[in-house]
Each structure stands twice: as structure tokens, then as C-alpha cells.
Short mmCIF file of C-alpha atoms in Angstrom, two decimals:
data_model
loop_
_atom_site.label_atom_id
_atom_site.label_comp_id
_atom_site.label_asym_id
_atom_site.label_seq_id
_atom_site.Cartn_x
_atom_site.Cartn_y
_atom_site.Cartn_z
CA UNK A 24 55.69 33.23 40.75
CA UNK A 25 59.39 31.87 40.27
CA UNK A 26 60.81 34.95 41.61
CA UNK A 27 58.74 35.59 44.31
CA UNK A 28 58.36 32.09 45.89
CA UNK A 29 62.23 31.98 45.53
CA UNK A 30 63.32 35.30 46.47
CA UNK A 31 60.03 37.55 48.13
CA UNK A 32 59.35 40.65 47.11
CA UNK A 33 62.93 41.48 46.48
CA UNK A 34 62.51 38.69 44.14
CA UNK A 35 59.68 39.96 42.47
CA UNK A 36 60.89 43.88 42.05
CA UNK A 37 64.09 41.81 40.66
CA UNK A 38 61.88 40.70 37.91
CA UNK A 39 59.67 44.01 37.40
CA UNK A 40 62.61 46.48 37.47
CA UNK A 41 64.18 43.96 35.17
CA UNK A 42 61.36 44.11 32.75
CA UNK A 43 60.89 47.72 33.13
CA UNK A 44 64.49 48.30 32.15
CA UNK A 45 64.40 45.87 28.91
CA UNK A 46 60.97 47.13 27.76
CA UNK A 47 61.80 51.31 27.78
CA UNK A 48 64.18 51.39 25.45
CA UNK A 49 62.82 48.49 23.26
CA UNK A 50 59.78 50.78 23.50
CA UNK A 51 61.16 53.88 21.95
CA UNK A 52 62.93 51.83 19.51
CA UNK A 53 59.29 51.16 18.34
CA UNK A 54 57.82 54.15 18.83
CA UNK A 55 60.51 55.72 16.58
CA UNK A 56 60.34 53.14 13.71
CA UNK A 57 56.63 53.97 13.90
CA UNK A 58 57.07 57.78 13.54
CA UNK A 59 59.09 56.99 10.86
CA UNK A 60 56.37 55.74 8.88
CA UNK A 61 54.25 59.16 9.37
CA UNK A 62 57.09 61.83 10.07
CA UNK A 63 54.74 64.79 11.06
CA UNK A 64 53.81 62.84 14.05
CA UNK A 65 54.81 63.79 17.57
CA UNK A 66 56.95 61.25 18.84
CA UNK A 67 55.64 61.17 22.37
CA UNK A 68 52.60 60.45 20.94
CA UNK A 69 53.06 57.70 18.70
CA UNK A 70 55.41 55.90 21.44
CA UNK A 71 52.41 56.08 23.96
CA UNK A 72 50.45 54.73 21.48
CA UNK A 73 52.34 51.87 20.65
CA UNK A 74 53.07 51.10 24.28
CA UNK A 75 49.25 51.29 24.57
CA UNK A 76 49.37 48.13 21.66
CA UNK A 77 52.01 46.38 23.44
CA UNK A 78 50.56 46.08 26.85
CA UNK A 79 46.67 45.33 25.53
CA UNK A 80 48.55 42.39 23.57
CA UNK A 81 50.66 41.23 25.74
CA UNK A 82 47.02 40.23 27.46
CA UNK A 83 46.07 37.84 25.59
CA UNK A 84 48.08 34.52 26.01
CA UNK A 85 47.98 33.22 22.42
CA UNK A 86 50.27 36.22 21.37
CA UNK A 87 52.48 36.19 23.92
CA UNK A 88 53.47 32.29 23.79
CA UNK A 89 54.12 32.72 20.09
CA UNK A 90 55.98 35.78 20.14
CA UNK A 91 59.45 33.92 21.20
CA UNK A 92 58.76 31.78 18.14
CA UNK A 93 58.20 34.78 15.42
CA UNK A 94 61.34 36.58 17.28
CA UNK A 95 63.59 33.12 16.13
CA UNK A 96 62.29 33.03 13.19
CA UNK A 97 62.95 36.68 12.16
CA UNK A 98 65.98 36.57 13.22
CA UNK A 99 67.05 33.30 11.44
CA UNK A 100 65.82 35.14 7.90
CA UNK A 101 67.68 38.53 8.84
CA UNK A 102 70.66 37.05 10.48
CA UNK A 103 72.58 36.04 7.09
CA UNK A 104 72.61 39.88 6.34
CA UNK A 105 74.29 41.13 9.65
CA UNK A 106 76.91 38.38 8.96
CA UNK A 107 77.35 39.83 5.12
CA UNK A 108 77.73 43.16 6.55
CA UNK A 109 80.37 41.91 8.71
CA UNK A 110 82.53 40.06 6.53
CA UNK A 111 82.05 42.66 4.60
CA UNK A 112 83.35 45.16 7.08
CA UNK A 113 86.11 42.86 8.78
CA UNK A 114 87.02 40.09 7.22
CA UNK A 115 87.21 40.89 3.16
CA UNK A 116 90.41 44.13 3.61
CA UNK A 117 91.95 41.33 6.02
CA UNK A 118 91.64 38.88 2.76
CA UNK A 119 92.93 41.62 0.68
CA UNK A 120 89.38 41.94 -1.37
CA UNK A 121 87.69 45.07 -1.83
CA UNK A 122 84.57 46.27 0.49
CA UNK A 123 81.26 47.60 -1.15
CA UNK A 124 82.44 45.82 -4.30
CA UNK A 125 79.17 45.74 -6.30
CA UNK A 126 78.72 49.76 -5.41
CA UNK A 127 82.37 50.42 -6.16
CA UNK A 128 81.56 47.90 -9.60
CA UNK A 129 78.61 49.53 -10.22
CA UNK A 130 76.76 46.61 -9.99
CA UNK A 131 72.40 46.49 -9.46
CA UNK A 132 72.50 43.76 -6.81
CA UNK A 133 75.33 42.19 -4.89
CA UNK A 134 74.85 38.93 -5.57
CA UNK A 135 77.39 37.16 -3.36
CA UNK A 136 75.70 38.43 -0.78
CA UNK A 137 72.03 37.58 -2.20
CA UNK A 138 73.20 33.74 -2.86
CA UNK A 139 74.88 33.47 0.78
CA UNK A 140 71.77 35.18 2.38
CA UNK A 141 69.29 32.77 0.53
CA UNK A 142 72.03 29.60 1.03
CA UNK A 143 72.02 30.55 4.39
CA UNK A 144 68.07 30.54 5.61
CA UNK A 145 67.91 26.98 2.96
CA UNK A 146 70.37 25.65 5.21
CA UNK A 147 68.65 27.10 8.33
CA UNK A 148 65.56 25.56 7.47
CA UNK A 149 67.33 22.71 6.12
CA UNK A 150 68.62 22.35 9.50
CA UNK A 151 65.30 22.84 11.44
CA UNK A 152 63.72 19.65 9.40
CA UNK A 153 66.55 17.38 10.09
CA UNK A 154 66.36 18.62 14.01
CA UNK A 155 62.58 19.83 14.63
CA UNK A 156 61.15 23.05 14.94
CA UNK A 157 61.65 23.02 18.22
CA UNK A 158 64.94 23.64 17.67
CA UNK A 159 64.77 27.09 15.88
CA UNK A 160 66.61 29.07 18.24
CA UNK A 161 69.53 27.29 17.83
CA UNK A 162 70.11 27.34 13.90
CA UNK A 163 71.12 31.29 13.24
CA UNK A 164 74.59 30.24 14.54
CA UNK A 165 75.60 27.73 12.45
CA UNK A 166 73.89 29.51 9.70
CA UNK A 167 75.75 32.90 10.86
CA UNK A 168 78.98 30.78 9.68
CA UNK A 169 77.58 29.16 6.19
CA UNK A 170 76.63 32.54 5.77
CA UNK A 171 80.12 34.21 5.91
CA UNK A 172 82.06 31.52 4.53
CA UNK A 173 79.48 31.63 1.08
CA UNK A 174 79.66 35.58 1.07
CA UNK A 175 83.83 35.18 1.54
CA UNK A 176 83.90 32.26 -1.78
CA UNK A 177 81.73 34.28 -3.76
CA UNK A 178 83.45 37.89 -3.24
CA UNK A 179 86.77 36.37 -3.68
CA UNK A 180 85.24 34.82 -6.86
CA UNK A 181 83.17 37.38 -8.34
CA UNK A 182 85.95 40.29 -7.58
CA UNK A 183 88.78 38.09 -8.73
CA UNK A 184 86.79 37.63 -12.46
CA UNK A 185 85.72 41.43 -12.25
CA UNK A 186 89.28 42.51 -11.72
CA UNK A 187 90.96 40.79 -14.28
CA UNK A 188 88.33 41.60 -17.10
CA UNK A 189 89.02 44.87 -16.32
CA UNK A 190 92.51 46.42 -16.28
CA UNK A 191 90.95 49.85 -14.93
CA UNK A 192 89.00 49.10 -11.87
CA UNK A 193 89.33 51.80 -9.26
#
């Protein structure tokens, strides 16, 4: 209604070629994450089916006006791992640390990167307490940053005490 009492019907195939453009390749995205889970499947198939799902949800109001809310909060639990990967990536070489370390150590678990990720959403959620739930969209950001600056400490810690405990580390 926005688009078409301000703008007509240009206004309003604005808004649906807008939508149409956002939603095909978000679409295959699913459709392929689906066929991943039963590889024999024809992918044409399985992304018409989960279009099908999409648009009979996307119905019913209760989903819909939630769906914003589960996207947030997703991404504020997955968000400290895309900032690991890039401090990982970027920033450690720059800080002259080593990248992969607990693969090149031969470690089980990277655990710098376990205590910034699980820092990181306490702090998030730390943060959505002090400011409301309301406010969940806004805390990956500043969590982004706790998140890099705890994976940076800890590498620089853990490969520093690593290294010199061993004299042959590749």
C-alpha cells in the first residue's frame, strides 16, 4: 500500500520486481541446501518444492511477523564465526601469527575461536538485557568487534605458548 499510494503502479511493480529479484536467488540457495540433504534428488524439483513451502507460509501472518526476529537472532549466534574466519584470514599474517593454527598444531578444537564465539553471543545477549529485545538487530556489530578482538588475544596467546614449548613447529 506504501508503494502504490506513493508512487502508482510504477510504485507497486517497484516493490514486486524488487521482491521477485531478492527472493530467486535466495530461493535456489534453499532449494540447493535442501538437495543437499537427499543428493539423488532432482534439483528442479526440490527448489519448486520448497518455493511451494515458502509461499503457503508466507500466508499466514504469525510466521511472517516473526521471521525478521529468528533472522536477528541467527545471525547474532553465527555472526562471531564469520568474524573468526576473518581475523583469521586478514588480520592474524598482518600480526605476524600463524593462520589455521590449531590444524597446523594439530589441535581437536580451536579454542580461541570457541571462547571468542561463546564470549561473543554472552555479550550479545548481555547486551540485549541491558537494552531490550527490541533491540536485537543492532547487537551483531558490536559483538562482530568483541568477537575479533577475543579471537586476536587468545591466538596471540595460545600460539605464543605453543611456539615456545616447541622448538620444531612447522
Amino acid at each position: 500500500p506504501l508503494a502504490y499510494n506513493a508512487c502508482g503502479i510504477a510504485g507497486l511493480l517497484c516493490v514486486v520486481a524488487a521482491g521477485w529479484t531478492t527472493a530467486n536467488p535466495t530461493l535456489y540457495r534453499a532449494g540447493l541446501a535442501f538437495q543437499s540433504l537427499i543428493p539423488n534428488s532432482s534439483r528442479v524439483k526440490v527448489t519448486l518444492v520448497t518455493g511451494l513451502v515458502a509461499s503457503v507460509t508466507a500466508i499466514f501472518p504469525i510466521v511472517t511477523m516473526k521471521l525478521l526476529g529468528f533472522v536477528a537472532l541467527w545471525g547474532m549466534i553465527l555472526m562471531p564465526m564469520g568474524a573468526v574466519i576473518f581475523a583469521d584470514f586478514w588480520l592474524l599474517p598482518k600480526l605476524g601469527l600463524r593462520r589455521d593454527f590449531a590444524e597446523v598444531a594439530g589441535l581437536p578444537i580451536n579454542w580461541a575461536a570457541a571462547v571468542a564465539w561463546l564470549t561473543s553471543v554472552a555479550f550479545c545477549v548481555g547486551l540485549l538485557a541491558l537494552l531490550g529485545s527490541d533491540k536485537i538487530y543492532f547487537v551483531s556489530l558490536p559483538g562482530w568487534f568483541v568477537t575479533v578482538a577475543i579471537y586476536i588475544a587468545l591466538s596471540m596467546r595460545s600460539q605464543r605458548s605453543k611456539l615456545s614449548s616447541r622448538r620444531t613447529f612447522p
